[in-house]
Short mmCIF file of C-alpha atoms and ligand atoms in Angstrom, two decimals:
data_model
loop_
_atom_site.label_atom_id
_atom_site.label_comp_id
_atom_site.label_asym_id
_atom_site.label_seq_id
_atom_site.Cartn_x
_atom_site.Cartn_y
_atom_site.Cartn_z
CA UNK A 1 -138.53 -206.50 -52.98
CA UNK A 2 -139.65 -203.74 -55.32
CA UNK A 3 -138.67 -200.21 -54.52
CA UNK A 4 -139.80 -197.05 -56.24
CA UNK A 5 -137.64 -193.97 -55.86
CA UNK A 6 -139.95 -191.00 -56.20
CA UNK A 7 -140.18 -187.30 -55.61
CA UNK A 8 -142.08 -185.04 -57.99
CA UNK A 9 -139.42 -182.37 -57.43
CA UNK A 10 -136.70 -182.49 -60.06
CA UNK A 11 -133.00 -182.93 -59.42
CA UNK A 12 -133.25 -184.27 -55.86
CA UNK A 13 -131.21 -187.41 -56.59
CA UNK A 14 -133.74 -190.04 -57.71
CA UNK A 15 -131.68 -191.48 -60.55
CA UNK A 16 -128.40 -191.32 -58.65
CA UNK A 17 -129.91 -193.09 -55.65
CA UNK A 18 -131.70 -195.69 -57.79
CA UNK A 19 -128.55 -196.69 -59.64
CA UNK A 20 -126.18 -196.61 -56.70
CA UNK A 21 -128.40 -198.67 -54.41
CA UNK A 22 -129.01 -201.12 -57.25
CA UNK A 23 -125.27 -201.38 -57.92
CA UNK A 24 -124.63 -202.24 -54.27
CA UNK A 25 -127.45 -204.76 -54.30
CA UNK A 26 -125.80 -206.46 -57.31
CA UNK A 27 -122.39 -206.44 -55.62
CA UNK A 28 -124.07 -208.14 -52.65
CA UNK A 29 -124.92 -210.99 -55.00
CA UNK A 30 -128.58 -210.19 -55.57
CA UNK A 31 -129.88 -210.32 -59.12
CA UNK A 32 -131.00 -206.75 -59.43
CA UNK A 33 -133.14 -204.98 -62.02
CA UNK A 34 -133.45 -201.23 -62.55
CA UNK A 35 -136.51 -200.05 -64.46
CA UNK A 36 -136.13 -196.56 -65.91
CA UNK A 37 -139.53 -194.90 -66.24
CA UNK A 38 -138.18 -191.41 -66.81
CA UNK A 39 -138.19 -190.19 -70.38
CA UNK A 40 -134.93 -188.33 -69.63
CA UNK A 41 -133.26 -191.76 -69.45
CA UNK A 42 -130.64 -190.74 -66.88
CA UNK A 43 -130.53 -194.12 -65.14
CA UNK A 44 -130.34 -195.85 -68.53
CA UNK A 45 -127.35 -193.73 -69.45
CA UNK A 46 -125.72 -194.14 -66.04
CA UNK A 47 -125.91 -197.93 -66.18
CA UNK A 48 -125.47 -198.64 -69.89
CA UNK A 49 -123.23 -195.73 -70.90
CA UNK A 50 -125.67 -194.78 -73.67
CA UNK A 51 -129.30 -194.15 -74.38
CA UNK A 52 -131.08 -196.91 -76.29
CA UNK A 53 -132.08 -195.69 -79.78
CA UNK A 54 -134.32 -198.48 -80.95
CA UNK A 55 -137.45 -198.61 -78.82
CA UNK A 56 -137.95 -202.39 -79.35
CA UNK A 57 -136.14 -203.48 -76.21
CA UNK A 58 -137.18 -200.71 -73.84
CA UNK A 59 -139.92 -200.01 -71.35
CA UNK A 60 -141.73 -198.15 -74.16
CA UNK A 61 -142.05 -201.43 -76.12
CA UNK A 62 -143.48 -203.10 -73.03
CA UNK A 63 -146.16 -200.44 -72.62
CA UNK A 64 -146.86 -200.39 -76.36
CA UNK A 65 -147.44 -204.15 -76.24
CA UNK A 66 -150.03 -203.64 -73.54
CA UNK A 67 -152.05 -201.56 -76.02
CA UNK A 68 -152.26 -204.30 -78.60
CA UNK A 69 -154.99 -206.55 -77.37
CA UNK A 70 -154.28 -210.19 -78.02
CA UNK A 71 -157.20 -212.56 -78.12
CA UNK A 72 -154.86 -215.53 -77.86
CA UNK A 73 -153.41 -215.16 -74.41
CA UNK A 74 -150.53 -212.81 -75.09
CA UNK A 75 -149.87 -212.95 -71.40
CA UNK A 76 -146.40 -214.45 -71.37
CA UNK A 77 -144.63 -211.32 -70.14
CA UNK A 78 -142.28 -211.40 -73.10
CA UNK A 79 -142.58 -207.62 -73.59
CA UNK A 80 -140.88 -206.89 -70.29
CA UNK A 81 -138.45 -209.79 -70.32
CA UNK A 82 -137.10 -209.00 -73.76
CA UNK A 83 -136.51 -205.38 -72.71
CA UNK A 84 -134.03 -206.43 -69.99
CA UNK A 85 -130.43 -205.45 -70.84
CA UNK A 86 -127.29 -206.68 -69.15
CA UNK A 87 -124.96 -204.03 -67.76
CA UNK A 88 -121.16 -204.24 -67.46
CA UNK A 89 -121.63 -205.41 -63.86
CA UNK A 90 -122.51 -208.91 -62.71
CA UNK A 91 -126.07 -209.30 -61.42
CA UNK A 92 -127.09 -205.82 -62.57
CA UNK A 93 -129.71 -205.43 -65.30
CA UNK A 94 -131.75 -202.54 -66.67
CA UNK A 95 -134.95 -202.00 -68.57
CA UNK A 96 -134.11 -198.79 -70.44
CA UNK A 97 -136.28 -195.77 -70.95
CA UNK A 98 -137.12 -194.39 -74.39
CA UNK A 99 -138.54 -191.05 -75.71
CA UNK A 100 -141.57 -192.93 -77.07
CA UNK A 101 -142.90 -192.99 -73.52
CA UNK A 102 -144.07 -189.43 -74.12
CA UNK A 103 -146.45 -189.98 -77.06
CA UNK A 104 -147.66 -193.26 -75.54
CA UNK A 105 -148.79 -191.74 -72.28
CA UNK A 106 -152.20 -190.42 -73.33
CA UNK A 107 -153.23 -193.71 -74.91
CA UNK A 108 -152.09 -195.72 -71.90
CA UNK A 109 -154.08 -193.47 -69.60
CA UNK A 110 -157.24 -193.53 -71.65
CA UNK A 111 -157.11 -197.32 -71.87
CA UNK A 112 -156.56 -197.84 -68.12
CA UNK A 113 -153.15 -199.51 -68.36
CA UNK A 114 -152.04 -198.27 -64.95
CA UNK A 115 -151.81 -201.82 -63.49
CA UNK A 116 -149.82 -203.31 -66.39
CA UNK A 117 -146.40 -202.78 -64.82
CA UNK A 118 -147.52 -204.33 -61.54
CA UNK A 119 -149.00 -207.33 -63.35
CA UNK A 120 -145.82 -207.85 -65.37
CA UNK A 121 -143.59 -207.60 -62.29
CA UNK A 122 -145.82 -210.05 -60.41
CA UNK A 123 -145.06 -212.55 -63.16
CA UNK A 124 -141.38 -211.74 -63.58
CA UNK A 125 -139.08 -214.30 -62.00
CA UNK A 126 -135.33 -214.44 -61.49
CA UNK A 127 -134.76 -211.14 -59.69
CA UNK A 128 -134.11 -210.60 -56.00
CA UNK A 129 -134.45 -206.83 -56.06
CA UNK A 130 -136.11 -204.31 -58.34
CA UNK A 131 -135.50 -200.56 -58.26
CA UNK A 132 -137.77 -198.26 -60.24
CA UNK A 133 -136.63 -194.77 -61.24
CA UNK A 134 -139.38 -192.25 -61.90
CA UNK A 135 -139.84 -188.90 -63.67
CA UNK A 136 -140.09 -185.70 -61.59
CA UNK A 137 -143.85 -185.52 -61.97
CA UNK A 138 -146.88 -187.47 -60.82
CA UNK A 139 -147.96 -188.91 -64.16
CA UNK A 140 -149.01 -192.26 -65.60
CA UNK A 141 -145.49 -193.69 -65.25
CA UNK A 142 -144.79 -192.62 -61.69
CA UNK A 143 -148.26 -193.78 -60.68
CA UNK A 144 -147.66 -197.15 -62.38
CA UNK A 145 -144.46 -197.43 -60.36
CA UNK A 146 -146.17 -196.56 -57.07
CA UNK A 147 -148.80 -199.20 -57.80
CA UNK A 148 -146.17 -201.81 -58.71
CA UNK A 149 -143.83 -201.29 -55.75
CA UNK A 150 -143.80 -202.49 -52.14
CA UNK A 151 -141.60 -199.71 -50.81
CA UNK A 152 -141.13 -196.07 -51.64
CA UNK A 153 -137.87 -194.23 -51.03
CA UNK A 154 -138.08 -190.45 -51.09
CA UNK A 155 -134.97 -188.41 -51.85
CA UNK A 156 -134.90 -185.01 -50.14
CA UNK A 157 -132.38 -182.31 -50.99
CA UNK A 158 -132.68 -180.06 -47.94
CA UNK A 159 -134.23 -176.97 -49.38
CA UNK A 160 -137.42 -175.38 -48.18
CA UNK A 161 -139.21 -175.82 -51.51
CA UNK A 162 -138.43 -179.52 -51.22
CA UNK A 163 -140.07 -179.53 -47.85
CA UNK A 164 -143.37 -178.35 -49.35
CA UNK A 165 -143.03 -181.00 -52.05
CA UNK A 166 -142.43 -183.60 -49.35
CA UNK A 167 -145.79 -183.06 -47.64
CA UNK A 168 -147.63 -183.29 -50.97
CA UNK A 169 -145.68 -186.41 -51.79
CA UNK A 170 -146.46 -188.19 -48.52
CA UNK A 171 -150.13 -187.45 -49.17
CA UNK A 172 -149.89 -188.83 -52.71
CA UNK A 173 -148.28 -192.05 -51.50
CA UNK A 174 -150.97 -192.45 -48.85
CA UNK A 175 -153.65 -191.97 -51.49
CA UNK A 176 -152.13 -194.50 -53.90
CA UNK A 177 -151.85 -196.96 -51.01
CA UNK A 178 -155.46 -196.48 -49.95
CA UNK A 179 -156.89 -196.64 -53.47
CA UNK A 180 -154.65 -199.03 -55.39
CA UNK A 181 -151.83 -200.70 -53.49
CA UNK A 182 -152.28 -201.79 -49.88
CA UNK A 183 -148.72 -203.15 -49.80
CA UNK A 184 -147.08 -199.80 -50.44
CA UNK A 185 -145.03 -198.45 -47.52
CA UNK A 186 -142.82 -195.40 -47.30
CA UNK A 187 -139.47 -196.95 -46.48
CA UNK A 188 -137.85 -193.65 -45.70
CA UNK A 189 -136.74 -190.19 -46.68
CA UNK A 190 -133.17 -190.09 -47.96
CA UNK A 191 -131.41 -186.84 -47.19
CA UNK A 192 -129.22 -186.17 -50.22
CA UNK A 193 -126.42 -183.63 -50.62
CA UNK A 194 -126.53 -183.08 -46.86
CA UNK A 195 -124.09 -180.39 -45.73
CA UNK A 196 -123.31 -181.50 -42.21
CA UNK A 197 -121.54 -178.29 -41.26
CA UNK A 198 -124.23 -175.85 -42.44
CA UNK A 199 -126.95 -174.67 -40.05
CA UNK A 200 -129.96 -174.49 -42.34
CA UNK A 201 -129.93 -178.09 -43.63
CA UNK A 202 -129.31 -179.38 -40.11
CA UNK A 203 -132.24 -177.40 -38.78
CA UNK A 204 -134.49 -178.53 -41.62
CA UNK A 205 -133.68 -182.19 -41.07
CA UNK A 206 -134.12 -181.92 -37.27
CA UNK A 207 -137.55 -180.38 -37.84
CA UNK A 208 -138.61 -183.20 -40.16
CA UNK A 209 -137.48 -185.76 -37.59
CA UNK A 210 -139.29 -183.88 -34.80
CA UNK A 211 -142.47 -183.97 -36.88
CA UNK A 212 -142.17 -187.74 -36.96
CA UNK A 213 -141.29 -188.09 -40.64
CA UNK A 214 -139.35 -191.29 -41.45
CA UNK A 215 -135.96 -189.73 -42.17
CA UNK A 216 -133.30 -192.40 -42.65
CA UNK A 217 -130.17 -192.09 -40.51
CA UNK A 218 -127.76 -192.70 -43.37
CA UNK A 219 -127.43 -189.43 -45.26
CA UNK A 220 -125.53 -188.69 -48.46
CA UNK A 221 -123.00 -185.85 -48.64
CA UNK A 222 -122.44 -183.62 -51.65
CA UNK A 223 -119.47 -184.64 -53.74
CA UNK A 224 -118.10 -183.95 -57.20
CA UNK A 225 -117.59 -187.72 -57.48
CA UNK A 226 -121.30 -188.11 -58.20
CA UNK A 227 -121.14 -186.00 -61.37
CA UNK A 228 -117.91 -187.72 -62.38
CA UNK A 229 -119.41 -191.15 -61.88
CA UNK A 230 -122.36 -190.11 -64.09
CA UNK A 231 -120.03 -188.91 -66.81
CA UNK A 232 -118.09 -192.19 -66.91
CA UNK A 233 -121.31 -194.22 -66.42
CA UNK A 234 -119.98 -196.08 -63.41
CA UNK A 235 -121.89 -196.29 -60.14
CA UNK A 236 -119.85 -195.06 -57.18
CA UNK A 237 -119.06 -198.48 -55.70
CA UNK A 238 -117.32 -199.32 -58.98
CA UNK A 239 -115.88 -195.91 -59.81
CA UNK A 240 -114.54 -194.95 -56.35
CA UNK A 241 -115.12 -197.97 -54.10
CA UNK A 242 -113.15 -196.59 -51.14
CA UNK A 243 -114.50 -193.02 -51.32
CA UNK A 244 -116.61 -191.63 -48.46
CA UNK A 245 -119.67 -191.43 -50.76
CA UNK A 246 -119.46 -195.15 -51.51
CA UNK A 247 -119.34 -195.80 -47.76
CA UNK A 248 -122.37 -193.58 -47.24
CA UNK A 249 -124.28 -195.44 -49.94
CA UNK A 250 -123.31 -198.79 -48.40
CA UNK A 251 -124.54 -197.51 -45.01
CA UNK A 252 -127.83 -196.44 -46.64
CA UNK A 253 -128.19 -199.85 -48.26
CA UNK A 254 -127.46 -201.57 -44.93
CA UNK A 255 -130.04 -199.43 -43.13
CA UNK A 256 -132.87 -200.32 -45.48
CA UNK A 257 -131.92 -204.00 -45.26
CA UNK A 258 -131.68 -204.35 -41.52
N1 LIG B 1 -124.60 -186.50 -53.43
C1 LIG B 1 -124.49 -185.68 -54.48
N2 LIG B 1 -123.45 -184.81 -54.57
C2 LIG B 1 -123.31 -183.97 -55.63
N3 LIG B 1 -124.15 -183.95 -56.67
C3 LIG B 1 -125.19 -184.81 -56.65
C4 LIG B 1 -125.41 -185.71 -55.56
N4 LIG B 1 -126.53 -186.44 -55.84
C5 LIG B 1 -126.98 -186.01 -57.04
N5 LIG B 1 -126.18 -185.03 -57.52
C6 LIG B 1 -126.32 -184.29 -58.79
O1 LIG B 1 -127.57 -183.65 -58.79
C7 LIG B 1 -128.15 -183.71 -60.07
C8 LIG B 1 -129.51 -184.36 -59.98
O2 LIG B 1 -129.36 -185.73 -59.60
P1 LIG B 1 -130.29 -186.85 -60.20
O3 LIG B 1 -130.28 -186.78 -61.68
O4 LIG B 1 -129.96 -188.12 -59.55
O5 LIG B 1 -131.69 -186.31 -59.65
P2 LIG B 1 -133.15 -186.71 -60.14
O6 LIG B 1 -134.07 -186.49 -58.98
O7 LIG B 1 -133.13 -188.05 -60.75
O8 LIG B 1 -133.40 -185.60 -61.26
P3 LIG B 1 -134.67 -185.59 -62.27
O9 LIG B 1 -135.83 -185.15 -61.43
O10 LIG B 1 -134.27 -184.59 -63.33
O11 LIG B 1 -134.83 -186.98 -62.80
C9 LIG B 1 -127.18 -184.47 -60.97
O12 LIG B 1 -126.42 -183.54 -61.70
C10 LIG B 1 -126.29 -185.21 -59.99
O13 LIG B 1 -124.99 -185.38 -60.48
MG1 LIG B 2 -133.79 -188.69 -62.62
#
């Protein structure tokens, strides 16, 4: 299963959700790969404890390879496979991001490389689950991810600007599905940093549900543990396995796997 975690609004929890769901997947015994398509490299840092300086073994190298036309096959997927890094956790792997994604983007767009990620993932074997983190913008990389994935998870942070972004986003996903990827389904909206006691977030979420939007039941509370877990580069199930947030993430994982 390939999941893309996308919302063009920044700071809603994409990278946190990507890495924490992937960490649980790996704990469950599934060989799990995170692909970091965001130039900010937050998922890379969260899972590896560092950014990757040399672009050779990153997603940038994979895309760069796709620009060098080989007349002799060149179709062995080595670009993506050699960019896979082990993490400190069993079964959990990451293809890191790299700043070179930025200058590459225009060339990739003008040479129609939007299906390259999908093609490479179709050929990639040995993984049970793939999670793709995206930048907070609809650009070449987030579109590549939407084309490559089967499911789209949408983090939502309960503010009214996010609600506007949500409608645009649902439309975008529908359009990508219609034009480029029939398999793509919205798996659900993940309510992140949900303040259960406060009126406004509750009202907002009830309205989304009443409108028929696919809001997942498992919601994630705000907690300082998230920031802490980022700073020590340990996903929550490893950093604070018995904390409420780890339970909430396990419930979220269980809900999308039932
Ligand atoms: N449940 C939570 N409780 C408290 N803070 C959280 C929670 N989830 C995410 N955050 C914090 O919110 C910020 C944004 O989270 P994150 O980086 O995952 O969002 P993002 O959508 O990937 O952002 P960007 O669009 O910049 O890539 C981070 O500082 C993170 O620590
Ligand atoms: Mg992010």
